[in-house]
Coordinates of C-alpha atoms in Angstrom, one line a residue:
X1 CA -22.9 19.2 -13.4
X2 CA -22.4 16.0 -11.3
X3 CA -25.1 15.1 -9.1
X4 CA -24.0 11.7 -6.8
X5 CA -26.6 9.1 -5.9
X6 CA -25.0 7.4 -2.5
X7 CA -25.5 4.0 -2.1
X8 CA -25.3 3.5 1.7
X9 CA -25.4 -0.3 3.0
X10 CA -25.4 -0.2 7.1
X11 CA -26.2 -2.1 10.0
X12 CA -25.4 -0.1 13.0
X13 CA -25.1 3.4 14.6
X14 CA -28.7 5.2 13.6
X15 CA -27.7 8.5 14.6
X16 CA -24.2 8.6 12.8
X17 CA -26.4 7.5 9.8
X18 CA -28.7 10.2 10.0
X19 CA -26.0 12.7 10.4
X20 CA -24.1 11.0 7.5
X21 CA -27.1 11.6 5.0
X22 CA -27.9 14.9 6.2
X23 CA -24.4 16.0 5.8
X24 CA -24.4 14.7 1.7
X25 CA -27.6 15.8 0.7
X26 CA -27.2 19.3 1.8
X27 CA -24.8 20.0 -0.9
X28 CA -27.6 18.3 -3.3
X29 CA -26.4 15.2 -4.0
X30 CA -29.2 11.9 -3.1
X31 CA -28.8 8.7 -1.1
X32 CA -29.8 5.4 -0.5
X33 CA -29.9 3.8 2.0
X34 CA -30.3 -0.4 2.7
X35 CA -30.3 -1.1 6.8
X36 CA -29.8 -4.7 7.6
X37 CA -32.7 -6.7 8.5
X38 CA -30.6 -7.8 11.4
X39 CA -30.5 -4.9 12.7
X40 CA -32.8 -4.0 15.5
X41 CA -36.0 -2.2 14.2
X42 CA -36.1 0.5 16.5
X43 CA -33.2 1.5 15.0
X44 CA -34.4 1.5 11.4
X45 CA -37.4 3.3 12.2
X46 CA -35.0 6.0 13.5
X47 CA -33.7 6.2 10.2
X48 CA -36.9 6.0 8.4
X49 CA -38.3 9.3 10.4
X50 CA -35.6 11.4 10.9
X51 CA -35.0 12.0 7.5
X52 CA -38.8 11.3 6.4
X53 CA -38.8 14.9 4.9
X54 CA -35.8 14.3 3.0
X55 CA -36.5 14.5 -0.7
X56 CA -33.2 13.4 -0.9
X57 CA -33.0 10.4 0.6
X58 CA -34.5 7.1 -0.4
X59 CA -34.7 3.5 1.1
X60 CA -34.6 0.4 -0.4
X61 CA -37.9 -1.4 -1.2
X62 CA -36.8 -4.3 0.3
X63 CA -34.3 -5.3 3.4
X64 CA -32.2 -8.3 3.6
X65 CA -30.3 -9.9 6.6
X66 CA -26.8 -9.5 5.3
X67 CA -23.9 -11.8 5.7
X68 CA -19.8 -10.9 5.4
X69 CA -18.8 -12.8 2.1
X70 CA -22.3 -13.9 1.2
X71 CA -24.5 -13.1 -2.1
X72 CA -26.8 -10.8 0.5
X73 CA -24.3 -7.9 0.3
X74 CA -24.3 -7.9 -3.4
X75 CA -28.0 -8.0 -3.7
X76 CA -28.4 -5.7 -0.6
X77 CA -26.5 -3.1 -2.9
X78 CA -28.8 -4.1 -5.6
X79 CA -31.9 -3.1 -4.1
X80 CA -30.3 0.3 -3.2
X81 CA -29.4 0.6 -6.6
X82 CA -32.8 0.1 -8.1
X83 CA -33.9 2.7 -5.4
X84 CA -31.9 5.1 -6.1
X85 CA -32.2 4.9 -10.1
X86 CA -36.0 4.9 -9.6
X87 CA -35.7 8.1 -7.4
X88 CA -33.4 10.4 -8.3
X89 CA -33.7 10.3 -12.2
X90 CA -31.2 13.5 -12.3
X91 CA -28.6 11.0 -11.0
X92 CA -25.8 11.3 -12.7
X93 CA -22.7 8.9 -10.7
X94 CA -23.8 6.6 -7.9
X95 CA -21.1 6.3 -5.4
X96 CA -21.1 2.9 -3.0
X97 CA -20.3 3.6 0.5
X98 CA -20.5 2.3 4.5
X99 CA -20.9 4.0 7.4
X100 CA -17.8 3.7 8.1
X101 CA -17.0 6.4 5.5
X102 CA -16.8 10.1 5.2
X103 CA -15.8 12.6 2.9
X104 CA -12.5 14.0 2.4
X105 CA -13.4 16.2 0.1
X106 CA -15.7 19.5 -0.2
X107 CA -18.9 18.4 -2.9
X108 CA -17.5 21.8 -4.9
X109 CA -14.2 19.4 -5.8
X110 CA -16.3 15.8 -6.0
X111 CA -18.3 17.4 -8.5
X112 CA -15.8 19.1 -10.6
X113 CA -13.5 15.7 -10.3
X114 CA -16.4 13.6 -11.7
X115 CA -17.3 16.6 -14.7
X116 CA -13.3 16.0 -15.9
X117 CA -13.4 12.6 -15.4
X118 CA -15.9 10.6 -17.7
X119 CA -15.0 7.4 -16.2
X120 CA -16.4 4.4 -14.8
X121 CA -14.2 3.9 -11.0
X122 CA -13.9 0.7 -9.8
X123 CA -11.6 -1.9 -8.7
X124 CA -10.9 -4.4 -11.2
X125 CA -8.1 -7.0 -12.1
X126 CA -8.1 -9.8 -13.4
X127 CA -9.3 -13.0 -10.8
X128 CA -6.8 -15.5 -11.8
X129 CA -3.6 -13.4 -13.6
X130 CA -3.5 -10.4 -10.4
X131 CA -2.1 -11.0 -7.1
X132 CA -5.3 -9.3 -5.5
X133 CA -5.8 -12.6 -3.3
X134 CA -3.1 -12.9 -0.4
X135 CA -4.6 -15.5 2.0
X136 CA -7.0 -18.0 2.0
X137 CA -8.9 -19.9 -1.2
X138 CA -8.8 -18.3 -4.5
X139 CA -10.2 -20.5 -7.8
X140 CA -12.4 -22.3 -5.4
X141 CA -14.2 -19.1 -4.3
X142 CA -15.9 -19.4 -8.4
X143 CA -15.2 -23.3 -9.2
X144 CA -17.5 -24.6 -5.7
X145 CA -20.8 -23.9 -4.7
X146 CA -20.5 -21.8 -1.7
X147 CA -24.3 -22.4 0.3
X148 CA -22.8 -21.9 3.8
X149 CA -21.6 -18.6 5.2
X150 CA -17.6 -19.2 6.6
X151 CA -18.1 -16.7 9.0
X152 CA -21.5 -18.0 11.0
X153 CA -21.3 -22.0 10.0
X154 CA -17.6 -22.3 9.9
X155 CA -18.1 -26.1 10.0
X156 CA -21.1 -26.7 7.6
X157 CA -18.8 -24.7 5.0
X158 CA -15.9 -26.5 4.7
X159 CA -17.9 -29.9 4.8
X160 CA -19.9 -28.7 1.6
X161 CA -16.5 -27.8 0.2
X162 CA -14.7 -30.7 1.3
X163 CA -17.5 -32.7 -0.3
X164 CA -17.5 -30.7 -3.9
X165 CA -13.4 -31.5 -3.4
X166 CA -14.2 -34.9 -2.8
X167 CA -16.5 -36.2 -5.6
X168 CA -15.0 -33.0 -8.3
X169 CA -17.6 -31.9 -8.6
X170 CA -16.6 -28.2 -9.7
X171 CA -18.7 -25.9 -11.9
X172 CA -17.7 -23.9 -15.2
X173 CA -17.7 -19.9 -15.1
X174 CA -20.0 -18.9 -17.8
X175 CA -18.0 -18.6 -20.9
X176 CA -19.0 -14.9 -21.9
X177 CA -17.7 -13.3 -18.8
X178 CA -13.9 -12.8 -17.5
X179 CA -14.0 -12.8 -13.9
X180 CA -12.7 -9.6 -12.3
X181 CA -11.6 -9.0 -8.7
X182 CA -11.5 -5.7 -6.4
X183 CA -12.0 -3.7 -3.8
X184 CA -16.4 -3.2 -3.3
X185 CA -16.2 0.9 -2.8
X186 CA -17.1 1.9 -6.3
X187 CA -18.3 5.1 -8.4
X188 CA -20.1 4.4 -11.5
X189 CA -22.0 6.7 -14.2
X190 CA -25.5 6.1 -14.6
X191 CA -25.9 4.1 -17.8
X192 CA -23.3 2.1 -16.3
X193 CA -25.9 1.5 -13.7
X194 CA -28.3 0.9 -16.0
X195 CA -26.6 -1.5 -17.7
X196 CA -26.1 -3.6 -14.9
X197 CA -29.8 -3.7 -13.8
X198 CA -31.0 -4.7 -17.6
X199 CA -27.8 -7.4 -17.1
X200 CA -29.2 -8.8 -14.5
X201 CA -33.0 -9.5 -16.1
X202 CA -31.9 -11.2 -18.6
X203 CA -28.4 -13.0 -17.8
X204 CA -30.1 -15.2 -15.3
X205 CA -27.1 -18.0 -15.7
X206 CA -24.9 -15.4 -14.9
X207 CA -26.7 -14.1 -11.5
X208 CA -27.2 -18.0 -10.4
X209 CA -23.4 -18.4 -10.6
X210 CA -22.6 -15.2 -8.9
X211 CA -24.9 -16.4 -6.1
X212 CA -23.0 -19.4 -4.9
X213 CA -20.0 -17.6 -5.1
X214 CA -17.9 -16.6 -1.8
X215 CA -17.4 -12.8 -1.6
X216 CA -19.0 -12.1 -4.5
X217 CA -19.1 -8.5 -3.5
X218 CA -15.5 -8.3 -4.6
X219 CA -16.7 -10.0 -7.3
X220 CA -19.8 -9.5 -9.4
X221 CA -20.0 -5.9 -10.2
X222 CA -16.1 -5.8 -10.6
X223 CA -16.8 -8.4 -13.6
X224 CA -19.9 -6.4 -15.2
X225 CA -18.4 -3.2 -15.4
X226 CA -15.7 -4.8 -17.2
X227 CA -18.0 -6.9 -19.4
X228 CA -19.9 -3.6 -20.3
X229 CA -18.3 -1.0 -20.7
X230 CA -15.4 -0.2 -23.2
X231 CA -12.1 -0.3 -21.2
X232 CA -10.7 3.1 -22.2
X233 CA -13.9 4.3 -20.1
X234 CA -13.0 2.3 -16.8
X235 CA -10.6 3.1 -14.0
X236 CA -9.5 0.4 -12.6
X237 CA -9.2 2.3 -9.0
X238 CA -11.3 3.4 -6.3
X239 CA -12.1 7.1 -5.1
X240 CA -12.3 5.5 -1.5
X241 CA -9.2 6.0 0.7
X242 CA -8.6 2.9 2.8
X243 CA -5.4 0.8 3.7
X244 CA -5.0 -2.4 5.7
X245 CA -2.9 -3.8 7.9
X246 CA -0.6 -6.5 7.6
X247 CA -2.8 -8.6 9.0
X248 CA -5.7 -8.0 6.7
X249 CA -7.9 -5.5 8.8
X250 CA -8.9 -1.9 7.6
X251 CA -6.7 0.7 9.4
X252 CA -8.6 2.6 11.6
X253 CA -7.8 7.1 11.1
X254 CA -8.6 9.2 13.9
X255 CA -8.4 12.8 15.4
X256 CA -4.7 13.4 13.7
X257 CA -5.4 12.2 10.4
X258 CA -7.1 15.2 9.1
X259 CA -4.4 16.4 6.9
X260 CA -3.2 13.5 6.1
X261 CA -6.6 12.7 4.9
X262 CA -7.2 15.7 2.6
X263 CA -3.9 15.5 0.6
X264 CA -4.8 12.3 -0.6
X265 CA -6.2 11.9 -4.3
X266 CA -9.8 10.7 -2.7
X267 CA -13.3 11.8 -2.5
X268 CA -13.9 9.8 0.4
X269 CA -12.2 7.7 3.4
X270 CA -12.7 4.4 5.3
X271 CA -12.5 3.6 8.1
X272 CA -12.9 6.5 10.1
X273 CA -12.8 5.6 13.9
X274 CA -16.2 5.8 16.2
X275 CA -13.9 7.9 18.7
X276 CA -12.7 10.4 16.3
X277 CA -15.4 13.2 17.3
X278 CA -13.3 15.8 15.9
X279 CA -12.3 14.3 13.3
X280 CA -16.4 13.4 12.1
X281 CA -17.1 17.1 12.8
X282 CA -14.4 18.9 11.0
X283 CA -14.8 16.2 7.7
X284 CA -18.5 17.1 7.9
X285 CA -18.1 20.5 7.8
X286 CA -15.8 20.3 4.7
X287 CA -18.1 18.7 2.0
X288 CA -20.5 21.5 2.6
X289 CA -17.2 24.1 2.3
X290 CA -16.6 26.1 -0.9
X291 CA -13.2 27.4 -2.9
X292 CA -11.5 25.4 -0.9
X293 CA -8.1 24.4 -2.0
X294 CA -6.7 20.9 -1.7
X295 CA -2.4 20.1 -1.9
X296 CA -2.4 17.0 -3.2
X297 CA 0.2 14.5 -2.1
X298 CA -1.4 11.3 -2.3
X299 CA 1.6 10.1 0.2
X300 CA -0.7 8.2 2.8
X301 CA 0.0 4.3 2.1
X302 CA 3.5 5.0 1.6
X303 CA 3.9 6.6 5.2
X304 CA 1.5 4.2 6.7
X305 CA 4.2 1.2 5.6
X306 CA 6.9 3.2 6.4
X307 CA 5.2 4.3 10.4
X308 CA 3.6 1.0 10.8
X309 CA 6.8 -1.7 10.1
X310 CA 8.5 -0.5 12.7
X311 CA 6.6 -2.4 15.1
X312 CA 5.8 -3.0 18.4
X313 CA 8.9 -1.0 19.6
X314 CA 9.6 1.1 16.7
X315 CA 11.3 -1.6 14.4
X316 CA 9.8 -4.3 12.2
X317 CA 10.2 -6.5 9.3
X318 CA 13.7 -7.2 9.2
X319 CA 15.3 -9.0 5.9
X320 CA 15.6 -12.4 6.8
X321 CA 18.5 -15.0 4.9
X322 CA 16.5 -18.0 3.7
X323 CA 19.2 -19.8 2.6
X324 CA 23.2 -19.6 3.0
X325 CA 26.0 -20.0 0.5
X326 CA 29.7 -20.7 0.4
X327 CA 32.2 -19.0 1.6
X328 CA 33.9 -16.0 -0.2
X329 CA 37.6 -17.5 0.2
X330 CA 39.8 -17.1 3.2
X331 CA 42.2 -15.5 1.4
X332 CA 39.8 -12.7 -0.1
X333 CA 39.2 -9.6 1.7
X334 CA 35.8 -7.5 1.3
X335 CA 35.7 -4.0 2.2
X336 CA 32.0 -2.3 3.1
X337 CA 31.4 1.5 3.4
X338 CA 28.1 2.0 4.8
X339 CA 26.5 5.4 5.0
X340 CA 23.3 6.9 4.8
X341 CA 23.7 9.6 2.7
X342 CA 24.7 7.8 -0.4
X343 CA 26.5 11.1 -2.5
X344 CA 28.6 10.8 0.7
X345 CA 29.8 7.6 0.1
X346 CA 30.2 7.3 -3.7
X347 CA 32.1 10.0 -3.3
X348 CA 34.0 9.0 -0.6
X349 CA 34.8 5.7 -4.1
X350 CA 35.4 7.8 -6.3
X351 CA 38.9 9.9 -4.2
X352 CA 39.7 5.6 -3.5
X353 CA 39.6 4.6 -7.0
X354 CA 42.6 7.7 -7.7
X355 CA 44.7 6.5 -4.5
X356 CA 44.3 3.0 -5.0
X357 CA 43.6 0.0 -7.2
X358 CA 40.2 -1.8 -5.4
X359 CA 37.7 -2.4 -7.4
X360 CA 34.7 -0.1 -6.6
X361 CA 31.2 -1.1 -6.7
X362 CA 28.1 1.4 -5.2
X363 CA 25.1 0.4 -3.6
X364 CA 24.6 -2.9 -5.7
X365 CA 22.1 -4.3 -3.0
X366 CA 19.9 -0.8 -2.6
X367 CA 19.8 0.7 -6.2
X368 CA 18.6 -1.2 -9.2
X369 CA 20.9 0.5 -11.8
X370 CA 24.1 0.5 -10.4
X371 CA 26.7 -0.4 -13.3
X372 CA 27.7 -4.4 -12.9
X373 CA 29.5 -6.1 -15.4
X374 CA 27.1 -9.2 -17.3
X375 CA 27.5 -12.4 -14.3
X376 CA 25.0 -14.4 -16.5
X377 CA 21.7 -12.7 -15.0
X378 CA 22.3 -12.9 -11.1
X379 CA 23.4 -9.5 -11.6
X380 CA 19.9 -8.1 -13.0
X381 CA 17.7 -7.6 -10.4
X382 CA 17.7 -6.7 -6.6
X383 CA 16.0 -9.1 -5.8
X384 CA 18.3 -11.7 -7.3
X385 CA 21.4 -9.7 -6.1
X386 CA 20.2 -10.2 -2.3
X387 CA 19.6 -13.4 -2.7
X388 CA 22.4 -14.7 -4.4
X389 CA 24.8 -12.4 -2.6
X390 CA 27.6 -14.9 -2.1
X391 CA 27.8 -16.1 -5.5
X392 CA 27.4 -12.7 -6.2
X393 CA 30.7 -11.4 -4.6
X394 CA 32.3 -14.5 -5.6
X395 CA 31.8 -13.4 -8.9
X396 CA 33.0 -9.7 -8.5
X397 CA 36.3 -11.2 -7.3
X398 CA 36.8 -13.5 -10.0
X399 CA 35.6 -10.7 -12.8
X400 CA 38.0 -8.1 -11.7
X401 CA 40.6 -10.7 -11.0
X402 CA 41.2 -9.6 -7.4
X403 CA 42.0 -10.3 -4.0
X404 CA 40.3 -7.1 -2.5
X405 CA 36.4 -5.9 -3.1
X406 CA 34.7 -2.4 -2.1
X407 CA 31.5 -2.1 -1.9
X408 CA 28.5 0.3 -0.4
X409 CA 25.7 -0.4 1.5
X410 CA 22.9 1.3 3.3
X411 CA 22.9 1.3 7.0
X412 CA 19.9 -0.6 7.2
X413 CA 21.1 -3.8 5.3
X414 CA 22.5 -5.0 8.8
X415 CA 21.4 -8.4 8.0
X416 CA 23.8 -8.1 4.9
X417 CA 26.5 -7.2 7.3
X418 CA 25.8 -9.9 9.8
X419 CA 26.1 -12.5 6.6
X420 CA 29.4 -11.0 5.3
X421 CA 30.6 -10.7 8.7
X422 CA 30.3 -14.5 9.5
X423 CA 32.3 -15.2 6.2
X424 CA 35.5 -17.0 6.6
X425 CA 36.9 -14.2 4.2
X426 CA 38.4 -10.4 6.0
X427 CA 35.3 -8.7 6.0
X428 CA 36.3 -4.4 7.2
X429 CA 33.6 -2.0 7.5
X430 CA 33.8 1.6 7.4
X431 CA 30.9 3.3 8.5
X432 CA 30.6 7.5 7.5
X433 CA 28.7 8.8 10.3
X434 CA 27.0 12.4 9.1
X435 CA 24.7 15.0 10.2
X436 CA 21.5 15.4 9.1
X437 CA 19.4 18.4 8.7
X438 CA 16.2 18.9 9.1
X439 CA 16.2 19.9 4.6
X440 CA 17.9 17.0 4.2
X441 CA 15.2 14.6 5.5
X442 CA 12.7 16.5 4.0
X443 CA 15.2 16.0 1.0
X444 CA 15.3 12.2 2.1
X445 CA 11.4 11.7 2.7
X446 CA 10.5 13.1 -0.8
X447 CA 13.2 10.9 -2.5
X448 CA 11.6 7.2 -0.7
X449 CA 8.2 8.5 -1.7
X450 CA 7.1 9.4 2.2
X451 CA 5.9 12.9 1.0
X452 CA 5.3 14.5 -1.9
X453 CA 5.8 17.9 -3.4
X454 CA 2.5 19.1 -1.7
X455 CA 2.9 16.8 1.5
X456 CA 1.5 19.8 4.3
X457 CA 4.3 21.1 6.4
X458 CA 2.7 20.0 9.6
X459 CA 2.6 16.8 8.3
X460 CA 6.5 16.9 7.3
X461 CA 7.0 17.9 11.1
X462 CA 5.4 15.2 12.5
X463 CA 7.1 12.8 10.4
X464 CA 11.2 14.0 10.8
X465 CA 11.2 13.0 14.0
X466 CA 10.5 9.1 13.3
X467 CA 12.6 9.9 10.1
X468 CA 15.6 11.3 12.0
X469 CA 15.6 9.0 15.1
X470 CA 15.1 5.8 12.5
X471 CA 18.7 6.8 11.3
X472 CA 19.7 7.3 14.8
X473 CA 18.3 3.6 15.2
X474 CA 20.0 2.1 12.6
X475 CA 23.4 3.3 13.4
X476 CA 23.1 2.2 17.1
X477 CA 22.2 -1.2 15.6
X478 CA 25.8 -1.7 13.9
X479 CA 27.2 -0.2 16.6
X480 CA 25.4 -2.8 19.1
X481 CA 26.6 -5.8 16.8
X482 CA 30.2 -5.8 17.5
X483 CA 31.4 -6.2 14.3
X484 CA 35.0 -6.8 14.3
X485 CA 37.1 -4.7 12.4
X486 CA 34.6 -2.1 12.2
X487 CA 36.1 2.0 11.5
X488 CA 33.8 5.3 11.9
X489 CA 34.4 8.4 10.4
X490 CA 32.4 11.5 11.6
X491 CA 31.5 14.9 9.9
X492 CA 32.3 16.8 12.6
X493 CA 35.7 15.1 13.2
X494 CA 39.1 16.8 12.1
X495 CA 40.2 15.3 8.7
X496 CA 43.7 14.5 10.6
X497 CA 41.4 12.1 13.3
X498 CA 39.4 10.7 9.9
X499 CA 42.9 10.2 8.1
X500 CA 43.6 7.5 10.6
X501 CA 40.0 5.7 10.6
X502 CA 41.1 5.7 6.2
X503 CA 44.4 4.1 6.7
X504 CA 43.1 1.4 9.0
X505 CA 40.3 0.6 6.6
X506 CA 42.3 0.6 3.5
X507 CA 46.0 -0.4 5.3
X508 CA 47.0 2.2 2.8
X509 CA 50.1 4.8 3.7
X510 CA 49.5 8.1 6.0
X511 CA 49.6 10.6 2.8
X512 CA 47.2 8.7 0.9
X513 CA 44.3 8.6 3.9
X514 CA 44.6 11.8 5.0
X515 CA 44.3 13.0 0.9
X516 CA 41.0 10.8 1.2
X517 CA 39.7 12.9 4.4
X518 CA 41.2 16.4 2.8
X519 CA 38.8 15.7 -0.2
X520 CA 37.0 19.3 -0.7
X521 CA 33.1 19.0 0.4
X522 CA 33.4 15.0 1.1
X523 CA 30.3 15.8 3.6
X524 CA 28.2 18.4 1.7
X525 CA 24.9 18.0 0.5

């Protein structure tokens, strides 16, 4: 059976950390434990007797002053290491952690997770081919000699940089090795373990590169477990739960979170907020728990960008036009149906392609397969499509050999209507307002990935609200834009009042609209 030697690396908050160690060991596992040398030592010798009777709990033999991006934090986690390897010889995975972290998990599950799954996890992509990087320096963090901390002598850093820049002098990564690049909350099996401390004996080239490296702990053990290890035996994830903002920083989870927390496919979570009492006590209570059993919907980062880019007031990260194109013709007319509920509308094409003779095209700018005739590859991708939308309609008109152009769109590609709208072409818009139940959304949620088949139902009924008044949102938008020739047609209107929002749309004849809004279940689900 699994038995988990946690590496803890801390600087703050005795108490939590006592309570932290006491909570893992109880179930049998082991930790240890590095406390910065910057610390204050009143608070380390806290630590040291509160859980002197521990035979579960080791320190390191020796304590470093750590710095953020700096070789201390890697070797900090070495000492640990050694600790722990020394100590607890029935050590079978040792798991990295911060105080900042707590289990999300009972030990009964960790345990059984880490039995069926004889893998080393960790982080690891490679440095130069994987987008891991999003701001700041990238090659340079392995190719200069990094002496300075950025964070504490800000100045003294980027002259010794600036320098190296200056008179090239840049350095080789040793030849052997294929620099890899993740997140530092790992779980590794003990001869991996092992491995890396024998490593580090005898590649002493290796460890002198690592140590002028910036943020190496993202870095160096990413690398060995990769240069080890076979890779059918590595995951290249972490069992640590943690997200960040848009703006880099670790998202903070508090009181709510706790179901949220335990259908995620975790062991663990960071960062767990100093205020969340409740939250501490009911997760520490849990890894101590037995037969517990865990729905697993692993939907959290996909709510968290949903909830979050709304913004300030609800509402965030609009599509932006980076560029503009020309004109669709005067003499060409586009016609847009825009509704939410997508079967709606493509059914709503289909009864137009009997009555008339438009061209019909679905959602070309929301779903990646819809059918497009070959336009020489700006038709291929979404991505393309939205950004080449001009040319793109141009091109419809001249493929079908037409004057007139239907297409669908979702309500929240109002930036698409604003473009189309400015057009010196006849842009008309017909926008299928319909109701939405409170299936439906749960429908809706589990289609865009914000739940999953086991997402908690206290969790779903927090979440229809935002869902629901998001679609209440983006219909006011359109509304709010004052879009000319703009029609609405309403579920709960007769087909006879609908008949007459379908001729003005279409300019097609009385019988022909109101055969459109007779259409049998044109707003069921």
């Amino acid at each position: 059976m699994a038995k988990i030697a946690y590496i803890l690396l801390c600087h703050k908050d005795p108490e939590a950390i006592v309570k932290q160690a006491e909570r893992l060991t109880a179930a049998g596992d082991y930790m240890a434990i590095h406390f910065d040398a910057r610390a204050k030592p009143e608070a380390y010798k806290l630590i040291r007797e509160a859980l002197a009777d521990n035979p579960n709990v080791t320190f390191s033999r020796k304590r470093i002053k750590c710095g953020w991006g700096a070789w201390s934090l890697v070797q900090a986690t070495l000492y640990a290491v050694e600790a722990a390897v020394e100590e607890f010889p029935r050590a079978t995975h040792f798991y990295m952690l911060s105080g900042d972290c707590m289990a999300i998990k009972t030990a009964e599950y960790a345990h059984h997770f880490l039995d069926s799954n004889d893998y080393d996890f960790i982080e690891s992509f490679d440095f130069f081919e994987s987008d891991w990087i999003k701001t700041g320096i990238k090659e340079e963090r392995l190719t200069y000699r990094h002496y300075f901390n950025e964070r504490t002598h800000k100045k003294l850093f980027y002259a010794a940089f600036n320098l190296q820049k200056r008179l090239g002098v840049s350095r080789e990564i040793p030849h052997d090795i294929q620099v890899q690049i993740g997140s530092q909350w790992w779980c590794l099996r003990r001869r991996t373990v092992e491995w890396i401390l024998e490593f580090t004996r005898t590649r002493k080239d290796v460890m002198r590169f690592f140590r002028t490296t910036w943020i190496p702990d993202e870095t160096f053990f990413q690398t060995l477990v990769r240069h080890l290890v076979p890779e059918t035996e590595v995951q290249a994830r972490t069992l640590t739960f943690l997200m960040f903002t848009d703006y880099g920083m670790p998202v903070n989870f508090h009181n709510d979170h706790y179901d949220l927390l335990l259908s995620q496919d975790f062991l663990f979570a960071r960062k767990i907020s100093p205020e969340a009492v409740e939250l501490k006590a009911r997760l520490g209570r849990l890894y101590a728990a037995h037969d517990v059993d865990f729905q697993i919907s692993n939907e959290g980062r996909s709510l968290y960008k949903f909830l979050s880019g709304k913004g300030r007031i609800g509402r965030r990260f609009a599509m932006r036009f980076w560029e503009t194109e020309s004109t669709l013709g005067r003499e060409r007319e586009l016609l847009i149906v825009v509704c939410k509920k997508w079967h709606v509308s493509k059914r709503i094409l289909e009864q137009i392609r009997h009555v008339t003779n438009i061209p019909c095209i679905e959602y070309l700018f929301n779903e990646e397969g819809t059918p497009l005739p070959d336009l020489g590859g700006i038709q291929s991708s979404l991505e393309k499509r939205t950004r080449h939308r001009r040319a793109l309609m141009r091109m419809l008109f001249e493929y079908y050999e037409t004057d007139r152009l239907l297409v669908c769109m979702d309500p929240s590609n109002l930036d698409l209507l604003h473009d189309f709208f400015s057009d010196r072409s006849v842009t008309r818009m017909l926008h299928v307002e319909c109701e939405f139940t409170d299936e439906y959304l749960i429908g809706h949620a589990h289609r865009v990935g914000l739940a999953g088949e086991r997402t908690p139902q206290a969790t779903l009924e927090r979440l229809l609200p935002t869902i629901r008044n998001d679609i209440v949102h983006e219909a006011d938008r359109i509304r709010d834009a004052g879009f000319a020739r703009h029609y609405r047609v309403h579920q709960s209107d007769s087909p006879e009042e609908n008949a007459g929002k379908f001729q003005d749309f279409l300019t097609i004849p009385p019988d022909q609209a109101l055969r459109l809004a007779q259409t049998d279940h044109l707003f069921a689900d």
